Amino acid sequence: MDKKNIDWSNIGFGYMQTDKRYVSFFQDGAWDEGVLTEDANVVLNECAGVLQYAQTIFEGLKAYTTENGHIVAFRPDLNAERMESSAKRLEMPVFPRERFVDAVTQVVEANAAYVPPYGSGATLYIRPYMFGFNSVIGVKPADVYQFRIFCTPVGPYFKGGVKPLTIRVSDFDRAAPHGTGNIKAGLNYAMSLHAIVTAHQEGFDENMYLDPGTRTKVEETGGANFLFVTRDGKVVTPKSDSILPSITRRSLLHVAKEYLGLEVEEREVYLEEVKDFAECGLCGTAAVISPVGKIVDHDREICLPSGMTQMGPVTKKLYDTLTGIQMGRIQAPEGWIHVIQ
Ligand code: PLP
Ligand code: COI
């Protein structure tokens, strides 16, 4: 199959319209069969639940071309599972897990010409989402929903690829205690927009959010979880009820333990102890693992010993092993790789 004529190695993390997307309607208490369509537009009533009360959730996962030429998706079942918890929290219907994985497969197959070639540095980003479709004016859930999936080829999330990032401790919170920080709801990202725009204006790549209850513990950034490495080589990740349970982070902890023989800890991480870590990285589908070189907490700078020019050694091993598994160079754990073609 001929690939599209795209300069794969130079694309950024942006939206490029592809040929087909999946759409299914929920109406009268049931999902319809779902179809692939060429129409990339959604026409909504002015009073649609998503427009008025932000009733929308989404997922993000990637498809890859492996070393031996297959097209695969990474752990789509976990995205289906997470979308189920997001749906329940926002009083939305659940899109069945097997149908979710099947719809991902259909969309990737239909857009196979957009799956970046092996070794190009780009991947196919897949965006499943669901939103309240019909009009609601009193505050209540919609009763008609649309579930859709589109995909778009992407390059690195952070400009500069694997160059270490400079982040700042945000004065804003992205989540509330007992709020929606642990689900993938559009509203969490709306909450973070002012903080990210001002961070960029002030020369920072991202925000480090603290726990909204006490503002003493590290939570996550606007689009990725944190991984830290201690000076004696232990991998530490923050545990909190208000961060998104990252599939990349869960996978990396397994890789650290089972592939690299490292000790791993999921626990509360205080901002005060960050200065003692050797390495810091941001992990997520879009971010993969992006190294952090400097964390600015108002008038204090925390410079990670791994420096500002390259990834720390443990972060690099984690990165190489995870991407090796995703691209088929390293044997994956059972069930991690969903072969599409
Ligand atoms: N945290 C937030 C707020 C995110 O938006 C994402 C991206 O999905 C992640 C963490 C990473 O999660 P995952 O590894 O499942 O992509
Ligand atoms: C992802 O990594 O899939 C995300 O949803 C992060 C988003 C900020 C692009």
Coordinates of C-alpha atoms and ligand atoms in Angstrom, one line a residue:
M1 CA 0.0 0.0 0.0
D2 CA 1.3 3.4 -0.9
K3 CA 2.0 5.8 1.9
K4 CA 1.0 9.5 1.7
N5 CA 3.6 11.9 0.5
I6 CA 4.4 13.4 3.9
D7 CA 7.7 14.6 5.2
W8 CA 7.4 12.2 8.2
S9 CA 10.6 13.1 9.9
N10 CA 9.7 16.8 10.2
I11 CA 6.1 16.8 11.3
G12 CA 5.2 18.2 14.7
F13 CA 2.5 17.3 17.1
G14 CA -0.4 18.7 15.2
Y15 CA -3.7 17.8 13.5
M16 CA -3.6 16.6 9.9
Q17 CA -7.0 15.4 8.5
T18 CA -6.9 11.8 7.4
D19 CA -9.3 9.9 5.1
K20 CA -11.6 8.1 7.5
R21 CA -13.0 8.4 11.0
Y22 CA -15.3 6.2 13.1
V23 CA -18.6 7.4 14.4
S24 CA -21.3 5.7 16.6
F25 CA -24.4 7.2 18.1
F26 CA -26.0 6.4 21.4
Q27 CA -29.7 7.0 21.3
D28 CA -32.7 5.5 23.1
G29 CA -30.4 3.7 25.5
A30 CA -28.2 1.8 22.9
W31 CA -25.2 2.3 20.7
D32 CA -25.8 1.9 16.9
E33 CA -23.6 -0.2 14.8
G34 CA -21.1 2.5 14.0
V35 CA -19.6 3.4 10.6
L36 CA -16.4 4.8 9.0
T37 CA -17.1 8.1 7.4
E38 CA -15.2 10.7 5.3
D39 CA -16.9 13.6 7.0
A40 CA -14.6 15.2 9.5
N41 CA -17.1 17.7 10.7
V42 CA -19.6 17.4 13.5
V43 CA -22.8 19.5 13.4
L44 CA -24.4 20.2 16.8
N45 CA -27.4 22.0 18.2
E46 CA -26.4 25.2 19.9
C47 CA -27.6 23.8 23.2
A48 CA -25.7 20.5 23.0
G49 CA -24.5 19.1 26.3
V50 CA -20.9 19.2 25.2
L51 CA -21.1 22.9 24.4
Q52 CA -23.0 24.1 27.5
Y53 CA -21.6 21.8 30.2
A54 CA -18.4 20.4 28.8
Q55 CA -19.7 16.8 28.9
T56 CA -16.8 15.3 26.9
I57 CA -14.1 12.7 27.5
F58 CA -11.3 11.4 25.3
E59 CA -8.4 9.0 25.0
G60 CA -5.1 9.1 23.2
L61 CA -3.1 6.1 21.9
K62 CA -0.7 5.4 19.1
A63 CA -0.2 3.0 16.2
Y64 CA 3.3 2.2 15.0
T65 CA 5.0 0.5 12.0
T66 CA 7.2 -2.2 13.5
E67 CA 10.7 -3.2 12.3
N68 CA 9.2 -6.1 10.3
G69 CA 6.5 -4.0 8.7
H70 CA 3.4 -4.7 10.8
I71 CA 1.1 -1.9 11.9
V72 CA 0.3 -2.3 15.6
A73 CA -1.4 -0.4 18.4
F74 CA -0.1 -0.2 22.0
R75 CA -2.4 -1.5 24.7
P76 CA -5.7 -0.2 23.3
D77 CA -7.6 -2.3 25.8
L78 CA -6.3 -0.1 28.6
N79 CA -7.6 3.0 26.8
A80 CA -11.0 1.3 26.5
E81 CA -10.9 0.6 30.3
R82 CA -9.9 4.1 31.2
M83 CA -12.6 5.6 28.9
E84 CA -15.1 3.5 30.8
S85 CA -14.2 5.1 34.1
S86 CA -14.2 8.5 32.5
A87 CA -17.7 7.9 31.1
K88 CA -19.0 6.7 34.4
R89 CA -17.7 9.7 36.3
L90 CA -19.4 12.1 33.8
E91 CA -22.7 10.1 33.7
M92 CA -22.1 9.1 30.1
P93 CA -22.8 5.7 28.6
V94 CA -19.9 3.2 28.3
F95 CA -18.7 2.3 24.8
P96 CA -18.1 -1.5 25.1
R97 CA -14.4 -2.4 25.4
E98 CA -14.3 -4.9 22.5
R99 CA -16.1 -2.5 20.3
F100 CA -13.6 0.2 21.2
V101 CA -10.6 -2.0 20.2
D102 CA -12.4 -3.0 17.0
A103 CA -13.1 0.7 16.1
V104 CA -9.5 1.6 16.7
T105 CA -8.5 -1.2 14.4
Q106 CA -11.0 -0.1 11.7
V107 CA -9.8 3.5 11.8
V108 CA -6.1 2.6 11.6
E109 CA -6.7 0.1 8.8
A110 CA -8.7 2.7 6.8
N111 CA -5.9 5.2 7.2
A112 CA -2.9 2.8 6.8
A113 CA -1.4 5.2 4.3
Y114 CA -1.0 7.7 7.1
V115 CA 0.8 5.4 9.5
P116 CA 4.4 6.7 9.5
P117 CA 7.1 4.3 8.2
Y118 CA 9.4 2.5 10.6
G119 CA 12.3 4.6 11.7
S120 CA 10.8 7.9 10.6
G121 CA 10.4 9.2 14.2
A122 CA 6.7 9.8 13.6
T123 CA 3.7 7.8 14.8
L124 CA 0.0 7.7 14.2
Y125 CA -1.9 9.3 17.1
I126 CA -5.4 8.0 17.6
R127 CA -8.0 10.1 19.4
P128 CA -11.2 8.3 20.6
Y129 CA -13.7 10.7 22.2
M130 CA -17.3 10.9 23.3
F131 CA -19.6 13.8 23.9
G132 CA -23.1 14.8 24.9
F133 CA -24.9 15.5 21.6
N134 CA -28.4 16.6 22.3
S135 CA -29.6 19.9 23.8
V136 CA -29.7 20.2 27.6
I137 CA -30.4 23.5 29.4
G138 CA -31.0 22.4 32.9
V139 CA -27.7 21.0 34.4
K140 CA -28.1 17.3 33.6
P141 CA -26.4 14.7 31.4
A142 CA -27.3 14.5 27.7
D143 CA -29.2 11.4 26.5
V144 CA -27.8 11.2 23.0
Y145 CA -24.0 10.8 22.6
Q146 CA -21.6 10.4 19.8
F147 CA -18.5 8.3 20.1
R148 CA -15.8 9.0 17.5
I149 CA -12.3 8.1 16.6
F150 CA -10.0 10.0 14.3
C151 CA -6.3 9.7 13.8
T152 CA -3.5 11.9 12.7
P153 CA 0.2 11.4 12.1
V154 CA 2.4 13.1 14.7
G155 CA 6.0 13.9 15.5
P156 CA 7.4 14.7 18.9
Y157 CA 5.1 16.4 21.5
F158 CA 7.8 18.7 22.7
K159 CA 9.7 20.8 20.1
G160 CA 13.4 19.8 20.2
G161 CA 12.7 16.1 20.5
V162 CA 14.6 14.6 23.4
K163 CA 16.3 17.9 24.6
P164 CA 15.7 18.2 28.3
L165 CA 12.8 20.4 29.3
T166 CA 12.5 23.3 31.7
I167 CA 9.3 23.3 33.6
R168 CA 7.9 25.5 36.4
V169 CA 5.8 24.8 39.5
S170 CA 2.4 26.2 38.7
D171 CA 0.4 28.5 41.0
F172 CA -2.8 27.0 39.4
D173 CA -4.2 23.6 40.1
R174 CA -5.4 21.4 37.2
A175 CA -7.6 19.2 39.5
A176 CA -9.6 19.6 42.7
P177 CA -9.4 17.2 45.7
H178 CA -12.1 14.5 45.0
G179 CA -12.6 16.1 41.5
T180 CA -12.0 14.8 38.0
G181 CA -8.1 14.8 37.8
N182 CA -8.1 11.0 37.5
I183 CA -10.2 10.8 34.4
K184 CA -9.6 12.0 30.9
A185 CA -12.2 14.7 30.6
G186 CA -11.9 17.7 28.4
L187 CA -12.7 20.0 31.3
N188 CA -9.3 19.1 33.0
Y189 CA -7.5 20.4 29.9
A190 CA -9.6 23.6 29.7
M191 CA -8.5 24.2 33.3
S192 CA -4.8 24.0 32.3
L193 CA -5.0 26.3 29.2
H194 CA -4.2 29.6 31.0
A195 CA -1.4 28.0 32.9
I196 CA 0.2 26.5 29.8
V197 CA -0.1 29.7 27.7
T198 CA 1.5 31.8 30.5
A199 CA 4.2 29.1 31.0
H200 CA 5.1 29.2 27.3
Q201 CA 5.1 33.0 27.4
E202 CA 7.5 32.9 30.3
G203 CA 9.8 30.5 28.5
F204 CA 8.8 27.2 30.2
D205 CA 7.9 24.0 28.4
E206 CA 5.3 22.7 30.9
N207 CA 3.8 23.1 34.3
M208 CA 4.4 20.9 37.3
Y209 CA 1.1 20.8 39.2
L210 CA 1.0 20.2 42.9
D211 CA -1.6 18.3 44.9
P212 CA -4.6 20.7 45.2
G213 CA -5.2 19.7 48.8
T214 CA -1.9 20.7 50.4
R215 CA 0.2 22.0 47.5
T216 CA 3.2 20.2 48.9
K217 CA 3.3 17.1 46.7
V218 CA 4.1 16.6 43.1
E219 CA 1.2 15.5 40.9
E220 CA 1.7 15.6 37.1
T221 CA 1.9 18.0 34.2
G222 CA -0.9 19.1 31.9
G223 CA -0.4 16.1 29.7
A224 CA 1.9 13.6 31.3
N225 CA 2.8 11.8 34.6
F226 CA 6.2 12.2 36.3
L227 CA 8.9 9.6 36.7
F228 CA 11.9 10.3 38.9
V229 CA 15.1 8.3 39.3
T230 CA 16.9 8.4 42.7
R231 CA 20.6 8.7 43.0
D232 CA 20.9 5.0 43.7
G233 CA 18.9 4.1 40.6
K234 CA 15.4 3.5 41.9
V235 CA 12.4 4.6 39.8
V236 CA 9.8 6.7 41.7
T237 CA 6.5 7.9 40.5
P238 CA 3.9 10.0 42.4
K239 CA 0.8 8.3 43.7
S240 CA -2.3 10.4 44.0
D241 CA -6.0 10.1 43.5
S242 CA -6.1 13.3 41.3
I243 CA -3.7 12.3 38.6
L244 CA -4.5 10.5 35.3
P245 CA -3.5 6.8 35.6
S246 CA -1.0 6.9 32.6
I247 CA -0.8 3.8 30.6
T248 CA 2.8 4.8 29.6
R249 CA 3.7 5.2 33.2
R250 CA 2.2 1.8 34.2
S251 CA 4.1 0.2 31.3
L252 CA 7.3 1.9 32.2
L253 CA 7.2 0.7 35.8
H254 CA 6.8 -2.9 34.4
V255 CA 9.7 -2.3 32.0
A256 CA 11.8 -0.9 34.9
K257 CA 11.1 -3.9 37.1
E258 CA 10.9 -6.8 34.7
Y259 CA 13.2 -5.8 31.9
L260 CA 15.8 -3.6 33.6
G261 CA 15.8 -5.1 37.1
L262 CA 15.3 -1.8 38.8
E263 CA 13.5 -1.1 42.0
V264 CA 10.3 0.9 41.5
E265 CA 8.2 2.8 44.0
E266 CA 4.7 4.4 43.5
R267 CA 4.3 6.8 46.5
E268 CA 3.6 10.3 47.5
V269 CA 6.5 12.6 46.3
Y270 CA 7.1 15.9 48.1
L271 CA 8.2 18.9 46.2
E272 CA 10.9 19.3 48.8
E273 CA 12.6 16.0 47.9
V274 CA 12.7 16.7 44.1
K275 CA 16.2 18.3 44.5
D276 CA 17.5 15.0 45.7
F277 CA 16.6 13.0 42.5
A278 CA 19.1 12.2 39.8
E279 CA 16.7 12.2 36.8
C280 CA 13.2 13.4 36.0
G281 CA 11.0 12.6 33.0
L282 CA 7.5 13.2 31.7
C283 CA 5.7 10.1 30.5
G284 CA 2.6 9.7 28.3
T285 CA 1.4 8.6 24.9
A286 CA 2.3 12.0 23.4
A287 CA 5.3 12.7 25.5
V288 CA 6.7 9.1 25.4
I289 CA 9.4 9.9 28.0
S290 CA 10.6 13.5 27.8
P291 CA 13.5 14.3 30.1
V292 CA 13.3 17.3 32.4
G293 CA 16.5 19.2 33.1
K294 CA 15.3 22.0 35.3
I295 CA 12.3 22.7 37.5
V296 CA 11.7 26.3 38.5
D297 CA 9.8 26.9 41.7
H298 CA 9.4 30.7 41.8
D299 CA 12.8 32.0 42.8
R300 CA 14.4 28.6 43.3
E301 CA 15.9 26.5 40.5
I302 CA 16.2 22.8 40.8
C303 CA 18.7 21.5 38.3
L304 CA 18.7 17.8 37.7
P305 CA 22.2 16.2 37.7
S306 CA 21.3 14.7 34.3
G307 CA 21.8 18.2 32.9
M308 CA 20.3 20.1 30.0
T309 CA 21.9 18.4 27.0
Q310 CA 20.7 14.7 27.1
M311 CA 18.5 12.2 28.8
G312 CA 19.8 10.7 32.0
P313 CA 21.1 7.1 31.7
V314 CA 18.1 5.4 33.4
T315 CA 15.6 7.5 31.5
K316 CA 17.4 6.6 28.3
K317 CA 17.2 2.9 29.1
L318 CA 13.5 3.2 29.8
Y319 CA 12.9 5.1 26.6
D320 CA 14.9 2.6 24.5
T321 CA 13.2 -0.4 26.0
L322 CA 9.6 1.0 25.8
T323 CA 10.0 2.2 22.2
G324 CA 11.8 -1.1 21.3
I325 CA 8.7 -2.9 22.5
Q326 CA 6.4 -0.6 20.7
M327 CA 8.3 -0.9 17.4
G328 CA 8.8 -4.7 17.6
R329 CA 12.5 -4.7 18.3
I330 CA 12.1 -6.1 21.8
Q331 CA 9.7 -8.9 22.8
A332 CA 6.6 -7.4 24.4
P333 CA 4.8 -8.7 27.5
E334 CA 1.8 -10.8 26.6
G335 CA -1.2 -8.6 25.4
W336 CA 0.7 -5.3 25.0
I337 CA 0.8 -5.3 21.2
H338 CA -2.4 -5.3 19.2
V339 CA -1.5 -6.3 15.6
I340 CA -3.7 -4.5 13.1
Q341 CA -2.0 -5.3 9.8
Ligands
PLP1 N1 -1.5 12.8 32.4 C1 -2.3 13.6 31.6 C2 -3.0 14.7 32.2 C3 -2.5 13.2 30.3 O1 -3.3 14.0 29.5 C4 -1.9 12.1 29.7 C5 -2.1 11.7 28.4 O2 -2.8 10.9 28.0 C6 -1.1 11.3 30.6 C7 -0.9 11.7 31.9 C8 -0.4 10.1 30.1 O3 -1.3 9.1 30.0 P1 -1.0 7.9 28.9 O4 0.4 7.4 29.2 O5 -2.1 6.9 29.1 O6 -1.1 8.5 27.6
COI2 C1 -1.8 11.9 25.3 O1 -0.6 11.8 25.6 O2 -2.4 11.1 24.6 C2 -2.5 13.1 25.7 O3 -3.7 13.0 25.7 C3 -1.8 14.3 26.1 C4 -2.4 15.5 25.4 C5 -2.0 16.6 26.2 C6 -1.9 15.5 23.9

